[in-house]
Amino acid sequence: GRTVPTATFLEVLRLCLAGGEADLAMDVVRMCRERRPAVPDAAVREVTDVAVSGLARQGDWRRCRQIVAEMEADHLPPGTKTYGTVARCLLLASRDAEAAAMMATVRAGHAGDGGGSPSRDASCFSAAVLLAVRAGDWAAVLDTYTEAAADADARGGGPADPFSFHAALLAASRLGRPAAAE
């Protein structure tokens, strides 16, 4: 069969998502994944990132979680960004235990891009902070925020998102360590 360029998958996927066609978007992701190795794993992950981002914006945590499960079953674990986006979507749906499991996968280094630190990706970082806030683990909020700040400084990146910054301030206050949030 002929190779379909990644850009074509992405364009069709964006049209499906914009038109509210979540089932068709899922089919596009599956078709892309089924064409491996003609479609490189990096391209499959890129298509997956776009699909999960669009579905998460629609609050469709079931389909987001399904995409991750299908990729893992195909021995192609999603990247850190996908895990983080799905974890945040699950948290917003009050599915904290499932979100915690996603974050544990990233921390254990099982993401397709190596995982490790949640601060490697904004979606993953945001999910890690939100998960710690929901658990009332103020030390984890500060640890995650501090790690992300150090990573951002090393990469020449910008400041954290407003939610994470305020979460760090709250955590520092709760722990009696105001200087920790600076």
Short mmCIF file of C-alpha atoms in Angstrom, two decimals:
data_model
loop_
_atom_site.label_atom_id
_atom_site.label_comp_id
_atom_site.label_asym_id
_atom_site.label_seq_id
_atom_site.Cartn_x
_atom_site.Cartn_y
_atom_site.Cartn_z
CA GLY A 1 0.00 0.00 0.00
CA ARG A 2 0.90 3.59 -0.39
CA THR A 3 2.33 5.60 2.48
CA VAL A 4 0.06 8.34 3.76
CA PRO A 5 2.03 11.43 4.87
CA THR A 6 1.77 12.34 8.55
CA ALA A 7 0.49 15.78 7.58
CA THR A 8 -2.52 14.13 5.91
CA PHE A 9 -3.37 12.17 9.06
CA LEU A 10 -3.05 15.35 11.09
CA GLU A 11 -5.26 17.41 8.78
CA VAL A 12 -8.00 14.77 8.65
CA LEU A 13 -7.79 14.41 12.43
CA ARG A 14 -8.12 18.16 12.98
CA LEU A 15 -11.15 18.27 10.70
CA CYS A 16 -12.76 15.37 12.60
CA LEU A 17 -12.16 17.05 15.94
CA ALA A 18 -13.36 20.44 14.72
CA GLY A 19 -16.52 18.81 13.40
CA GLY A 20 -17.20 16.98 16.65
CA GLU A 21 -16.59 13.59 15.02
CA ALA A 22 -14.83 11.86 17.91
CA ASP A 23 -15.43 8.35 16.55
CA LEU A 24 -13.87 9.28 13.21
CA ALA A 25 -10.94 10.87 15.05
CA MET A 26 -10.42 7.57 16.88
CA ASP A 27 -10.47 5.75 13.53
CA VAL A 28 -7.81 8.11 12.13
CA VAL A 29 -5.54 7.37 15.11
CA ARG A 30 -6.07 3.63 14.66
CA MET A 31 -5.39 3.78 10.91
CA CYS A 32 -2.19 5.68 11.54
CA ARG A 33 -1.08 3.18 14.18
CA GLU A 34 -1.99 0.19 11.97
CA ARG A 35 0.27 1.48 9.18
CA ARG A 36 3.40 1.01 11.27
CA PRO A 37 6.23 0.60 10.31
CA ALA A 38 5.44 2.62 7.17
CA VAL A 39 4.38 5.39 9.54
CA PRO A 40 7.22 5.93 12.03
CA ASP A 41 6.47 5.68 15.75
CA ALA A 42 7.26 9.38 16.22
CA ALA A 43 4.57 10.27 13.67
CA VAL A 44 2.07 7.96 15.36
CA ARG A 45 2.80 9.68 18.68
CA GLU A 46 2.36 13.10 17.06
CA VAL A 47 -1.04 12.10 15.64
CA THR A 48 -1.96 10.65 19.03
CA ASP A 49 -0.96 13.88 20.82
CA VAL A 50 -3.23 15.91 18.56
CA ALA A 51 -6.14 13.49 19.00
CA VAL A 52 -5.81 13.33 22.77
CA SER A 53 -5.47 17.12 23.05
CA GLY A 54 -8.64 17.64 21.01
CA LEU A 55 -10.62 14.98 22.85
CA ALA A 56 -9.41 16.27 26.24
CA ARG A 57 -10.56 19.81 25.33
CA GLN A 58 -13.98 18.24 24.77
CA GLY A 59 -13.74 16.52 28.18
CA ASP A 60 -13.84 13.07 26.58
CA TRP A 61 -11.73 11.22 29.14
CA ARG A 62 -13.09 7.81 28.07
CA ARG A 63 -11.75 8.11 24.53
CA CYS A 64 -8.49 9.63 25.78
CA ARG A 65 -8.00 6.71 28.13
CA GLN A 66 -8.95 4.28 25.35
CA ILE A 67 -6.29 5.70 23.02
CA VAL A 68 -3.63 5.19 25.68
CA ALA A 69 -4.80 1.62 26.38
CA GLU A 70 -4.76 0.75 22.67
CA MET A 71 -1.27 2.16 22.21
CA GLU A 72 0.04 0.29 25.22
CA ALA A 73 -1.57 -2.92 23.91
CA ASP A 74 0.24 -2.35 20.58
CA HIS A 75 3.55 -2.00 22.46
CA LEU A 76 3.81 1.65 21.46
CA PRO A 77 3.51 3.60 24.70
CA PRO A 78 2.41 7.19 24.27
CA GLY A 79 4.76 10.04 25.04
CA THR A 80 4.90 12.14 28.20
CA LYS A 81 2.66 14.82 26.68
CA THR A 82 -0.12 12.33 25.92
CA TYR A 83 0.04 10.76 29.37
CA GLY A 84 -0.04 14.22 30.97
CA THR A 85 -2.97 15.39 28.87
CA VAL A 86 -4.97 12.26 29.66
CA ALA A 87 -4.09 12.47 33.36
CA ARG A 88 -5.27 16.09 33.51
CA CYS A 89 -8.48 15.18 31.68
CA LEU A 90 -9.05 12.34 34.17
CA LEU A 91 -8.43 14.69 37.10
CA LEU A 92 -10.95 17.17 35.76
CA ALA A 93 -13.44 14.29 35.64
CA SER A 94 -12.59 13.44 39.30
CA ARG A 95 -10.90 10.17 38.33
CA ASP A 96 -7.89 10.76 40.56
CA ALA A 97 -6.77 7.12 40.93
CA GLU A 98 -6.57 6.64 37.16
CA ALA A 99 -4.71 9.93 36.77
CA ALA A 100 -2.26 8.88 39.49
CA ALA A 101 -1.61 5.62 37.62
CA MET A 102 -0.85 7.58 34.42
CA MET A 103 1.58 9.83 36.29
CA ALA A 104 3.24 6.79 37.89
CA THR A 105 3.81 5.39 34.39
CA VAL A 106 5.60 8.60 33.37
CA ARG A 107 7.68 8.76 36.54
CA ALA A 108 8.72 5.12 36.09
CA GLY A 109 10.13 6.00 32.67
CA HIS A 110 7.61 3.93 30.70
CA ALA A 111 6.41 6.74 28.42
CA GLY A 112 7.35 6.31 24.77
CA ASP A 113 9.78 9.22 24.99
CA GLY A 114 11.40 7.92 28.16
CA GLY A 115 9.18 9.74 30.66
CA GLY A 116 10.81 10.43 33.99
CA SER A 117 10.17 13.94 35.19
CA PRO A 118 6.64 15.35 34.81
CA SER A 119 8.27 18.75 34.31
CA ARG A 120 9.42 17.67 30.83
CA ASP A 121 6.02 18.59 29.42
CA ALA A 122 3.58 21.34 30.40
CA SER A 123 0.55 19.00 30.32
CA CYS A 124 2.30 16.44 32.48
CA PHE A 125 3.59 19.09 34.90
CA SER A 126 0.14 20.62 35.26
CA ALA A 127 -1.39 17.20 35.91
CA ALA A 128 1.28 16.38 38.52
CA VAL A 129 0.61 19.64 40.38
CA LEU A 130 -3.17 19.21 40.19
CA LEU A 131 -2.90 15.62 41.42
CA ALA A 132 -0.77 16.71 44.39
CA VAL A 133 -3.20 19.54 45.22
CA ARG A 134 -6.18 17.18 45.07
CA ALA A 135 -4.35 14.78 47.42
CA GLY A 136 -3.42 17.62 49.76
CA ASP A 137 0.25 16.66 49.37
CA TRP A 138 1.73 20.13 49.71
CA ALA A 139 5.32 18.88 49.80
CA ALA A 140 4.76 17.14 46.44
CA VAL A 141 3.32 20.38 45.03
CA LEU A 142 6.47 22.25 46.03
CA ASP A 143 8.80 19.47 44.89
CA THR A 144 7.12 19.29 41.47
CA TYR A 145 7.09 23.07 41.11
CA THR A 146 10.76 23.38 42.16
CA GLU A 147 11.81 20.63 39.76
CA ALA A 148 9.91 22.27 36.90
CA ALA A 149 11.41 25.69 37.70
CA ALA A 150 14.92 24.21 37.61
CA ASP A 151 14.16 22.44 34.31
CA ALA A 152 12.73 25.64 32.83
CA ASP A 153 15.78 27.62 33.92
CA ALA A 154 18.09 25.01 32.39
CA ARG A 155 16.17 25.14 29.09
CA GLY A 156 15.75 28.91 29.16
CA GLY A 157 11.98 28.41 29.44
CA GLY A 158 9.37 30.69 30.88
CA PRO A 159 7.51 30.74 34.16
CA ALA A 160 4.99 28.13 35.24
CA ASP A 161 1.32 28.43 34.40
CA PRO A 162 -0.74 30.60 36.81
CA PHE A 163 -2.48 27.60 38.45
CA SER A 164 0.82 25.89 39.29
CA PHE A 165 2.34 29.12 40.57
CA HIS A 166 -0.62 29.73 42.87
CA ALA A 167 -0.60 26.09 43.97
CA ALA A 168 3.08 26.48 44.93
CA LEU A 169 2.30 29.64 46.89
CA LEU A 170 -0.52 27.85 48.71
CA ALA A 171 1.72 24.85 49.40
CA ALA A 172 4.51 27.07 50.75
CA SER A 173 2.02 28.82 52.99
CA ARG A 174 0.52 25.54 54.24
CA LEU A 175 4.00 24.19 54.98
CA GLY A 176 5.17 27.44 56.59
CA ARG A 177 7.91 27.85 53.97
CA PRO A 178 7.14 31.13 52.16
CA ALA A 179 10.59 31.33 50.57
CA ALA A 180 10.08 27.93 48.89
CA ALA A 181 7.68 29.36 46.29
CA GLU A 182 10.03 32.07 45.08
#
